[in-house]
PDB file of N, CA and C in Angstrom:
ATOM      1  N   UNK Y  30       0.830  -1.190   0.000  1.00 81.00           N
ATOM      2  CA  UNK Y  30       0.000   0.000   0.000  1.00 81.00           C
ATOM      3  C   UNK Y  30       0.880   1.262   0.000  1.00 81.00           C
ATOM      4  N   UNK Y  31       1.910   1.267   0.834  1.00 78.00           N
ATOM      5  CA  UNK Y  31       2.799   2.420   0.914  1.00 78.00           C
ATOM      6  C   UNK Y  31       3.548   2.630  -0.405  1.00 78.00           C
ATOM      7  N   UNK Y  32       3.925   1.550  -1.040  1.00 86.00           N
ATOM      8  CA  UNK Y  32       4.643   1.634  -2.316  1.00 86.00           C
ATOM      9  C   UNK Y  32       3.743   2.241  -3.389  1.00 86.00           C
ATOM     10  N   UNK Y  33       2.457   1.959  -3.337  1.00 89.00           N
ATOM     11  CA  UNK Y  33       1.523   2.506  -4.321  1.00 89.00           C
ATOM     12  C   UNK Y  33       1.289   4.003  -4.105  1.00 89.00           C
ATOM     13  N   UNK Y  34       1.356   4.447  -2.871  1.00 92.00           N
ATOM     14  CA  UNK Y  34       1.098   5.855  -2.571  1.00 92.00           C
ATOM     15  C   UNK Y  34       2.350   6.721  -2.679  1.00 92.00           C
ATOM     16  N   UNK Y  35       3.519   6.114  -2.683  1.00 92.00           N
ATOM     17  CA  UNK Y  35       4.773   6.867  -2.712  1.00 92.00           C
ATOM     18  C   UNK Y  35       4.871   7.806  -3.922  1.00 92.00           C
ATOM     19  N   UNK Y  36       4.559   7.361  -5.136  1.00 92.00           N
ATOM     20  CA  UNK Y  36       4.640   8.290  -6.275  1.00 92.00           C
ATOM     21  C   UNK Y  36       3.670   9.475  -6.136  1.00 92.00           C
ATOM     22  N   UNK Y  37       2.495   9.216  -5.607  1.00 93.00           N
ATOM     23  CA  UNK Y  37       1.516  10.284  -5.419  1.00 93.00           C
ATOM     24  C   UNK Y  37       2.011  11.309  -4.393  1.00 93.00           C
ATOM     25  N   UNK Y  38       2.574  10.823  -3.307  1.00 92.00           N
ATOM     26  CA  UNK Y  38       3.123  11.713  -2.281  1.00 92.00           C
ATOM     27  C   UNK Y  38       4.303  12.496  -2.850  1.00 92.00           C
ATOM     28  N   UNK Y  39       5.157  11.832  -3.607  1.00 94.00           N
ATOM     29  CA  UNK Y  39       6.303  12.494  -4.221  1.00 94.00           C
ATOM     30  C   UNK Y  39       5.849  13.598  -5.184  1.00 94.00           C
ATOM     31  N   UNK Y  40       4.835  13.322  -5.980  1.00 94.00           N
ATOM     32  CA  UNK Y  40       4.301  14.327  -6.906  1.00 94.00           C
ATOM     33  C   UNK Y  40       3.761  15.525  -6.131  1.00 94.00           C
ATOM     34  N   UNK Y  41       3.050  15.263  -5.041  1.00 93.00           N
ATOM     35  CA  UNK Y  41       2.510  16.350  -4.225  1.00 93.00           C
ATOM     36  C   UNK Y  41       3.629  17.202  -3.630  1.00 93.00           C
ATOM     37  N   UNK Y  42       4.667  16.568  -3.125  1.00 93.00           N
ATOM     38  CA  UNK Y  42       5.788  17.300  -2.524  1.00 93.00           C
ATOM     39  C   UNK Y  42       6.483  18.167  -3.578  1.00 93.00           C
ATOM     40  N   UNK Y  43       6.734  17.610  -4.745  1.00 94.00           N
ATOM     41  CA  UNK Y  43       7.371  18.370  -5.823  1.00 94.00           C
ATOM     42  C   UNK Y  43       6.472  19.534  -6.238  1.00 94.00           C
ATOM     43  N   UNK Y  44       5.185  19.273  -6.389  1.00 92.00           N
ATOM     44  CA  UNK Y  44       4.217  20.303  -6.754  1.00 92.00           C
ATOM     45  C   UNK Y  44       4.223  21.433  -5.725  1.00 92.00           C
ATOM     46  N   UNK Y  45       4.262  21.088  -4.451  1.00 93.00           N
ATOM     47  CA  UNK Y  45       4.262  22.085  -3.381  1.00 93.00           C
ATOM     48  C   UNK Y  45       5.507  22.965  -3.464  1.00 93.00           C
ATOM     49  N   UNK Y  46       6.677  22.365  -3.574  1.00 91.00           N
ATOM     50  CA  UNK Y  46       7.913  23.143  -3.557  1.00 91.00           C
ATOM     51  C   UNK Y  46       8.176  23.910  -4.854  1.00 91.00           C
ATOM     52  N   UNK Y  47       7.627  23.467  -5.971  1.00 94.00           N
ATOM     53  CA  UNK Y  47       7.854  24.167  -7.231  1.00 94.00           C
ATOM     54  C   UNK Y  47       6.792  25.213  -7.552  1.00 94.00           C
ATOM     55  N   UNK Y  48       5.565  25.027  -7.055  1.00 93.00           N
ATOM     56  CA  UNK Y  48       4.489  25.941  -7.423  1.00 93.00           C
ATOM     57  C   UNK Y  48       3.857  26.678  -6.249  1.00 93.00           C
ATOM     58  N   UNK Y  49       3.442  25.973  -5.245  1.00 93.00           N
ATOM     59  CA  UNK Y  49       2.667  26.581  -4.163  1.00 93.00           C
ATOM     60  C   UNK Y  49       3.536  27.455  -3.268  1.00 93.00           C
ATOM     61  N   UNK Y  50       4.631  26.941  -2.801  1.00 94.00           N
ATOM     62  CA  UNK Y  50       5.482  27.678  -1.856  1.00 94.00           C
ATOM     63  C   UNK Y  50       6.041  28.976  -2.449  1.00 94.00           C
ATOM     64  N   UNK Y  51       6.573  28.971  -3.680  1.00 95.00           N
ATOM     65  CA  UNK Y  51       7.058  30.237  -4.245  1.00 95.00           C
ATOM     66  C   UNK Y  51       5.942  31.282  -4.406  1.00 95.00           C
ATOM     67  N   UNK Y  52       4.746  30.827  -4.763  1.00 95.00           N
ATOM     68  CA  UNK Y  52       3.625  31.759  -4.914  1.00 95.00           C
ATOM     69  C   UNK Y  52       3.241  32.374  -3.572  1.00 95.00           C
ATOM     70  N   UNK Y  53       3.233  31.569  -2.521  1.00 96.00           N
ATOM     71  CA  UNK Y  53       2.922  32.087  -1.187  1.00 96.00           C
ATOM     72  C   UNK Y  53       3.977  33.098  -0.744  1.00 96.00           C
ATOM     73  N   UNK Y  54       5.229  32.818  -1.034  1.00 96.00           N
ATOM     74  CA  UNK Y  54       6.314  33.731  -0.669  1.00 96.00           C
ATOM     75  C   UNK Y  54       6.167  35.053  -1.418  1.00 96.00           C
ATOM     76  N   UNK Y  55       5.844  34.969  -2.707  1.00 95.00           N
ATOM     77  CA  UNK Y  55       5.666  36.162  -3.520  1.00 95.00           C
ATOM     78  C   UNK Y  55       4.490  37.000  -3.008  1.00 95.00           C
ATOM     79  N   UNK Y  56       3.395  36.356  -2.645  1.00 94.00           N
ATOM     80  CA  UNK Y  56       2.230  37.063  -2.117  1.00 94.00           C
ATOM     81  C   UNK Y  56       2.553  37.745  -0.788  1.00 94.00           C
ATOM     82  N   UNK Y  57       3.322  37.070   0.044  1.00 96.00           N
ATOM     83  CA  UNK Y  57       3.705  37.629   1.342  1.00 96.00           C
ATOM     84  C   UNK Y  57       4.585  38.872   1.154  1.00 96.00           C
ATOM     85  N   UNK Y  58       5.535  38.815   0.229  1.00 94.00           N
ATOM     86  CA  UNK Y  58       6.405  39.955  -0.051  1.00 94.00           C
ATOM     87  C   UNK Y  58       5.604  41.133  -0.607  1.00 94.00           C
ATOM     88  N   UNK Y  59       4.647  40.841  -1.505  1.00 93.00           N
ATOM     89  CA  UNK Y  59       3.815  41.891  -2.089  1.00 93.00           C
ATOM     90  C   UNK Y  59       2.964  42.561  -1.018  1.00 93.00           C
ATOM     91  N   UNK Y  60       2.384  41.776  -0.127  1.00 93.00           N
ATOM     92  CA  UNK Y  60       1.560  42.326   0.953  1.00 93.00           C
ATOM     93  C   UNK Y  60       2.399  43.223   1.857  1.00 93.00           C
ATOM     94  N   UNK Y  61       3.606  42.800   2.171  1.00 94.00           N
ATOM     95  CA  UNK Y  61       4.486  43.614   3.015  1.00 94.00           C
ATOM     96  C   UNK Y  61       4.840  44.926   2.317  1.00 94.00           C
ATOM     97  N   UNK Y  62       5.091  44.862   1.013  1.00 92.00           N
ATOM     98  CA  UNK Y  62       5.435  46.058   0.247  1.00 92.00           C
ATOM     99  C   UNK Y  62       4.262  47.043   0.230  1.00 92.00           C
ATOM    100  N   UNK Y  63       3.056  46.544   0.021  1.00 92.00           N
ATOM    101  CA  UNK Y  63       1.873  47.402  -0.037  1.00 92.00           C
ATOM    102  C   UNK Y  63       1.533  47.948   1.346  1.00 92.00           C
ATOM    103  N   UNK Y  64       1.703  47.145   2.376  1.00 92.00           N
ATOM    104  CA  UNK Y  64       1.439  47.624   3.739  1.00 92.00           C
ATOM    105  C   UNK Y  64       2.416  48.721   4.151  1.00 92.00           C
ATOM    106  N   UNK Y  65       3.583  48.765   3.528  1.00 92.00           N
ATOM    107  CA  UNK Y  65       4.602  49.756   3.870  1.00 92.00           C
ATOM    108  C   UNK Y  65       4.488  51.040   3.047  1.00 92.00           C
ATOM    109  N   UNK Y  66       3.455  51.144   2.195  1.00 94.00           N
ATOM    110  CA  UNK Y  66       3.278  52.345   1.379  1.00 94.00           C
ATOM    111  C   UNK Y  66       3.078  53.548   2.292  1.00 94.00           C
ATOM    112  N   UNK Y  67       3.772  54.634   1.955  1.00 94.00           N
ATOM    113  CA  UNK Y  67       3.669  55.851   2.768  1.00 94.00           C
ATOM    114  C   UNK Y  67       3.521  57.062   1.853  1.00 94.00           C
ATOM    115  N   UNK Y  68       3.193  58.185   2.457  1.00 95.00           N
ATOM    116  CA  UNK Y  68       3.026  59.427   1.715  1.00 95.00           C
ATOM    117  C   UNK Y  68       4.314  59.748   0.953  1.00 95.00           C
ATOM    118  N   UNK Y  69       4.148  60.108  -0.319  1.00 94.00           N
ATOM    119  CA  UNK Y  69       5.297  60.457  -1.148  1.00 94.00           C
ATOM    120  C   UNK Y  69       5.779  59.331  -2.042  1.00 94.00           C
ATOM    121  N   UNK Y  70       5.356  58.091  -1.783  1.00 94.00           N
ATOM    122  CA  UNK Y  70       5.762  56.967  -2.630  1.00 94.00           C
ATOM    123  C   UNK Y  70       5.072  57.052  -3.987  1.00 94.00           C
ATOM    124  N   UNK Y  71       5.757  56.607  -5.017  1.00 95.00           N
ATOM    125  CA  UNK Y  71       5.161  56.520  -6.340  1.00 95.00           C
ATOM    126  C   UNK Y  71       4.688  55.084  -6.522  1.00 95.00           C
ATOM    127  N   UNK Y  72       3.402  54.929  -6.916  1.00 96.00           N
ATOM    128  CA  UNK Y  72       2.807  53.599  -7.000  1.00 96.00           C
ATOM    129  C   UNK Y  72       2.159  53.377  -8.363  1.00 96.00           C
ATOM    130  N   UNK Y  73       1.927  52.104  -8.668  1.00 95.00           N
ATOM    131  CA  UNK Y  73       1.195  51.700  -9.858  1.00 95.00           C
ATOM    132  C   UNK Y  73      -0.070  51.007  -9.376  1.00 95.00           C
ATOM    133  N   UNK Y  74      -1.226  51.426  -9.910  1.00 94.00           N
ATOM    134  CA  UNK Y  74      -2.490  50.804  -9.522  1.00 94.00           C
ATOM    135  C   UNK Y  74      -2.745  49.564 -10.375  1.00 94.00           C
ATOM    136  N   UNK Y  75      -3.766  48.818 -10.005  1.00 92.00           N
ATOM    137  CA  UNK Y  75      -4.131  47.628 -10.761  1.00 92.00           C
ATOM    138  C   UNK Y  75      -4.523  47.943 -12.193  1.00 92.00           C
ATOM    139  N   UNK Y  76      -5.016  49.155 -12.442  1.00 93.00           N
ATOM    140  CA  UNK Y  76      -5.395  49.572 -13.788  1.00 93.00           C
ATOM    141  C   UNK Y  76      -4.243  50.130 -14.597  1.00 93.00           C
ATOM    142  N   UNK Y  77      -3.056  50.181 -13.998  1.00 93.00           N
ATOM    143  CA  UNK Y  77      -1.884  50.661 -14.710  1.00 93.00           C
ATOM    144  C   UNK Y  77      -1.612  52.146 -14.555  1.00 93.00           C
ATOM    145  N   UNK Y  78      -2.382  52.827 -13.708  1.00 94.00           N
ATOM    146  CA  UNK Y  78      -2.150  54.251 -13.479  1.00 94.00           C
ATOM    147  C   UNK Y  78      -0.979  54.439 -12.527  1.00 94.00           C
ATOM    148  N   UNK Y  79      -0.149  55.426 -12.819  1.00 95.00           N
ATOM    149  CA  UNK Y  79       1.019  55.715 -11.988  1.00 95.00           C
ATOM    150  C   UNK Y  79       0.792  57.064 -11.320  1.00 95.00           C
ATOM    151  N   UNK Y  80       1.017  57.102 -10.013  1.00 95.00           N
ATOM    152  CA  UNK Y  80       0.826  58.356  -9.294  1.00 95.00           C
ATOM    153  C   UNK Y  80       1.595  58.373  -7.995  1.00 95.00           C
ATOM    154  N   UNK Y  81       1.479  59.505  -7.302  1.00 96.00           N
ATOM    155  CA  UNK Y  81       2.182  59.715  -6.039  1.00 96.00           C
ATOM    156  C   UNK Y  81       1.170  59.644  -4.902  1.00 96.00           C
ATOM    157  N   UNK Y  82       1.504  58.913  -3.853  1.00 96.00           N
ATOM    158  CA  UNK Y  82       0.618  58.764  -2.702  1.00 96.00           C
ATOM    159  C   UNK Y  82       0.643  60.062  -1.902  1.00 96.00           C
ATOM    160  N   UNK Y  83      -0.568  60.609  -1.639  1.00 97.00           N
ATOM    161  CA  UNK Y  83      -0.656  61.840  -0.852  1.00 97.00           C
ATOM    162  C   UNK Y  83      -1.256  61.595   0.532  1.00 97.00           C
ATOM    163  N   UNK Y  84      -1.960  60.471   0.704  1.00 96.00           N
ATOM    164  CA  UNK Y  84      -2.518  60.136   2.010  1.00 96.00           C
ATOM    165  C   UNK Y  84      -2.757  58.639   2.056  1.00 96.00           C
ATOM    166  N   UNK Y  85      -2.518  58.050   3.224  1.00 96.00           N
ATOM    167  CA  UNK Y  85      -2.701  56.610   3.397  1.00 96.00           C
ATOM    168  C   UNK Y  85      -3.454  56.370   4.693  1.00 96.00           C
ATOM    169  N   UNK Y  86      -4.441  55.460   4.650  1.00 94.00           N
ATOM    170  CA  UNK Y  86      -5.042  54.973   5.888  1.00 94.00           C
ATOM    171  C   UNK Y  86      -5.024  53.450   5.837  1.00 94.00           C
ATOM    172  N   UNK Y  87      -5.804  52.818   6.680  1.00 92.00           N
ATOM    173  CA  UNK Y  87      -5.714  51.362   6.804  1.00 92.00           C
ATOM    174  C   UNK Y  87      -6.072  50.623   5.515  1.00 92.00           C
ATOM    175  N   UNK Y  88      -7.125  51.079   4.820  1.00 94.00           N
ATOM    176  CA  UNK Y  88      -7.602  50.357   3.644  1.00 94.00           C
ATOM    177  C   UNK Y  88      -7.422  51.111   2.327  1.00 94.00           C
ATOM    178  N   UNK Y  89      -7.249  52.429   2.387  1.00 96.00           N
ATOM    179  CA  UNK Y  89      -7.225  53.243   1.176  1.00 96.00           C
ATOM    180  C   UNK Y  89      -5.948  54.071   1.086  1.00 96.00           C
ATOM    181  N   UNK Y  90      -5.647  54.465  -0.145  1.00 96.00           N
ATOM    182  CA  UNK Y  90      -4.548  55.396  -0.395  1.00 96.00           C
ATOM    183  C   UNK Y  90      -5.049  56.428  -1.396  1.00 96.00           C
ATOM    184  N   UNK Y  91      -4.852  57.700  -1.096  1.00 97.00           N
ATOM    185  CA  UNK Y  91      -5.170  58.756  -2.051  1.00 97.00           C
ATOM    186  C   UNK Y  91      -3.944  58.938  -2.930  1.00 97.00           C
ATOM    187  N   UNK Y  92      -4.154  58.802  -4.240  1.00 97.00           N
ATOM    188  CA  UNK Y  92      -3.054  58.857  -5.202  1.00 97.00           C
ATOM    189  C   UNK Y  92      -3.264  60.063  -6.111  1.00 97.00           C
ATOM    190  N   UNK Y  93      -2.229  60.892  -6.236  1.00 97.00           N
ATOM    191  CA  UNK Y  93      -2.289  62.049  -7.126  1.00 97.00           C
ATOM    192  C   UNK Y  93      -1.700  61.631  -8.469  1.00 97.00           C
ATOM    193  N   UNK Y  94      -2.567  61.604  -9.493  1.00 96.00           N
ATOM    194  CA  UNK Y  94      -2.142  61.177 -10.824  1.00 96.00           C
ATOM    195  C   UNK Y  94      -1.522  62.327 -11.613  1.00 96.00           C
ATOM    196  N   UNK Y  95      -2.033  63.525 -11.380  1.00 95.00           N
ATOM    197  CA  UNK Y  95      -1.530  64.743 -12.011  1.00 95.00           C
ATOM    198  C   UNK Y  95      -1.759  65.865 -11.001  1.00 95.00           C
ATOM    199  N   UNK Y  96      -1.098  66.991 -11.155  1.00 95.00           N
ATOM    200  CA  UNK Y  96      -1.310  68.075 -10.192  1.00 95.00           C
ATOM    201  C   UNK Y  96      -2.798  68.424 -10.063  1.00 95.00           C
ATOM    202  N   UNK Y  97      -3.316  68.293  -8.851  1.00 93.00           N
ATOM    203  CA  UNK Y  97      -4.718  68.594  -8.576  1.00 93.00           C
ATOM    204  C   UNK Y  97      -5.693  67.473  -8.889  1.00 93.00           C
ATOM    205  N   UNK Y  98      -5.241  66.352  -9.413  1.00 96.00           N
ATOM    206  CA  UNK Y  98      -6.124  65.230  -9.759  1.00 96.00           C
ATOM    207  C   UNK Y  98      -5.814  64.050  -8.847  1.00 96.00           C
ATOM    208  N   UNK Y  99      -6.666  63.870  -7.835  1.00 97.00           N
ATOM    209  CA  UNK Y  99      -6.453  62.807  -6.860  1.00 97.00           C
ATOM    210  C   UNK Y  99      -7.542  61.759  -6.992  1.00 97.00           C
ATOM    211  N   UNK Y 100      -7.162  60.511  -6.790  1.00 96.00           N
ATOM    212  CA  UNK Y 100      -8.115  59.401  -6.764  1.00 96.00           C
ATOM    213  C   UNK Y 100      -7.875  58.599  -5.496  1.00 96.00           C
ATOM    214  N   UNK Y 101      -8.941  57.962  -5.035  1.00 96.00           N
ATOM    215  CA  UNK Y 101      -8.825  57.103  -3.860  1.00 96.00           C
ATOM    216  C   UNK Y 101      -8.748  55.667  -4.366  1.00 96.00           C
ATOM    217  N   UNK Y 102      -7.719  54.952  -3.952  1.00 95.00           N
ATOM    218  CA  UNK Y 102      -7.522  53.566  -4.385  1.00 95.00           C
ATOM    219  C   UNK Y 102      -7.509  52.655  -3.165  1.00 95.00           C
ATOM    220  N   UNK Y 103      -8.076  51.483  -3.321  1.00 95.00           N
ATOM    221  CA  UNK Y 103      -7.992  50.466  -2.277  1.00 95.00           C
ATOM    222  C   UNK Y 103      -6.547  49.981  -2.264  1.00 95.00           C
ATOM    223  N   UNK Y 104      -5.934  49.947  -1.084  1.00 94.00           N
ATOM    224  CA  UNK Y 104      -4.504  49.598  -0.999  1.00 94.00           C
ATOM    225  C   UNK Y 104      -4.199  48.233  -1.608  1.00 94.00           C
ATOM    226  N   UNK Y 105      -5.124  47.295  -1.469  1.00 91.00           N
ATOM    227  CA  UNK Y 105      -4.850  45.953  -1.993  1.00 91.00           C
ATOM    228  C   UNK Y 105      -4.815  45.920  -3.521  1.00 91.00           C
ATOM    229  N   UNK Y 106      -5.323  46.976  -4.194  1.00 93.00           N
ATOM    230  CA  UNK Y 106      -5.275  47.006  -5.658  1.00 93.00           C
ATOM    231  C   UNK Y 106      -4.001  47.651  -6.194  1.00 93.00           C
ATOM    232  N   UNK Y 107      -3.170  48.184  -5.309  1.00 95.00           N
ATOM    233  CA  UNK Y 107      -1.885  48.724  -5.757  1.00 95.00           C
ATOM    234  C   UNK Y 107      -0.995  47.549  -6.143  1.00 95.00           C
ATOM    235  N   UNK Y 108      -0.410  47.627  -7.317  1.00 94.00           N
ATOM    236  CA  UNK Y 108       0.367  46.484  -7.791  1.00 94.00           C
ATOM    237  C   UNK Y 108       1.861  46.628  -7.557  1.00 94.00           C
ATOM    238  N   UNK Y 109       2.353  47.874  -7.477  1.00 93.00           N
ATOM    239  CA  UNK Y 109       3.792  48.037  -7.314  1.00 93.00           C
ATOM    240  C   UNK Y 109       4.103  49.390  -6.692  1.00 93.00           C
ATOM    241  N   UNK Y 110       5.205  49.441  -5.996  1.00 93.00           N
ATOM    242  CA  UNK Y 110       5.757  50.684  -5.469  1.00 93.00           C
ATOM    243  C   UNK Y 110       7.045  50.921  -6.243  1.00 93.00           C
ATOM    244  N   UNK Y 111       7.117  52.064  -6.911  1.00 91.00           N
ATOM    245  CA  UNK Y 111       8.264  52.358  -7.766  1.00 91.00           C
ATOM    246  C   UNK Y 111       9.384  52.959  -6.929  1.00 91.00           C
ATOM    247  N   UNK Y 112      10.557  52.374  -7.042  1.00 83.00           N
ATOM    248  CA  UNK Y 112      11.739  52.870  -6.336  1.00 83.00           C
ATOM    249  C   UNK Y 112      12.276  54.077  -7.099  1.00 83.00           C
ATOM    250  N   UNK Y 113      12.337  55.248  -6.465  1.00 77.00           N
ATOM    251  CA  UNK Y 113      12.800  56.445  -7.185  1.00 77.00           C
ATOM    252  C   UNK Y 113      14.238  56.343  -7.685  1.00 77.00           C
ATOM    253  N   UNK Y 114      15.047  55.521  -7.062  1.00 74.00           N
ATOM    254  CA  UNK Y 114      16.441  55.387  -7.490  1.00 74.00           C
ATOM    255  C   UNK Y 114      16.554  54.661  -8.828  1.00 74.00           C
ATOM    256  N   UNK Y 115      15.630  53.750  -9.100  1.00 75.00           N
ATOM    257  CA  UNK Y 115      15.700  52.977 -10.335  1.00 75.00           C
ATOM    258  C   UNK Y 115      14.723  53.460 -11.397  1.00 75.00           C
ATOM    259  N   UNK Y 116      13.829  54.384 -11.042  1.00 67.00           N
ATOM    260  CA  UNK Y 116      12.828  54.871 -11.995  1.00 67.00           C
ATOM    261  C   UNK Y 116      13.482  55.763 -13.044  1.00 67.00           C
ATOM    262  N   UNK Y 117      13.049  55.581 -14.286  1.00 69.00           N
ATOM    263  CA  UNK Y 117      13.533  56.425 -15.371  1.00 69.00           C
ATOM    264  C   UNK Y 117      12.473  57.485 -15.661  1.00 69.00           C
ATOM    265  N   UNK Y 118      12.871  58.715 -15.944  1.00 66.00           N
ATOM    266  CA  UNK Y 118      11.877  59.740 -16.269  1.00 66.00           C
ATOM    267  C   UNK Y 118      11.211  59.447 -17.606  1.00 66.00           C
ATOM    268  N   UNK Y 119       9.963  59.877 -17.717  1.00 61.00           N
ATOM    269  CA  UNK Y 119       9.228  59.678 -18.964  1.00 61.00           C
ATOM    270  C   UNK Y 119       9.775  60.617 -20.035  1.00 61.00           C
ATOM    271  N   UNK Y 120       9.667  60.195 -21.275  1.00 62.00           N
ATOM    272  CA  UNK Y 120      10.099  61.030 -22.401  1.00 62.00           C
ATOM    273  C   UNK Y 120       8.928  61.891 -22.837  1.00 62.00           C
ATOM    274  N   UNK Y 121       8.789  63.050 -22.230  1.00 54.00           N
ATOM    275  CA  UNK Y 121       7.663  63.948 -22.559  1.00 54.00           C
ATOM    276  C   UNK Y 121       7.975  64.726 -23.803  1.00 54.00           C
TER     277      UNK Y 121
END
């Protein structure tokens, strides 16, 4: 019986370490990054809009997309925080 189940257990273990565990780690890192968002950070929303955070509370972040144009975004929909050291200016 154990010999018959060994391949199934082995497949599950390989599946866990190659797919599930890395995804959980990535989600944990993303959550930590979004939870650390603060005023002045440049962020990308789920819709692809890029703006500067002007206010943050527990669930929402006010993002300024252009001077005088602010939107309220749910923090969990922010997809990335742009590092100003590595960001390249746009070619206007």
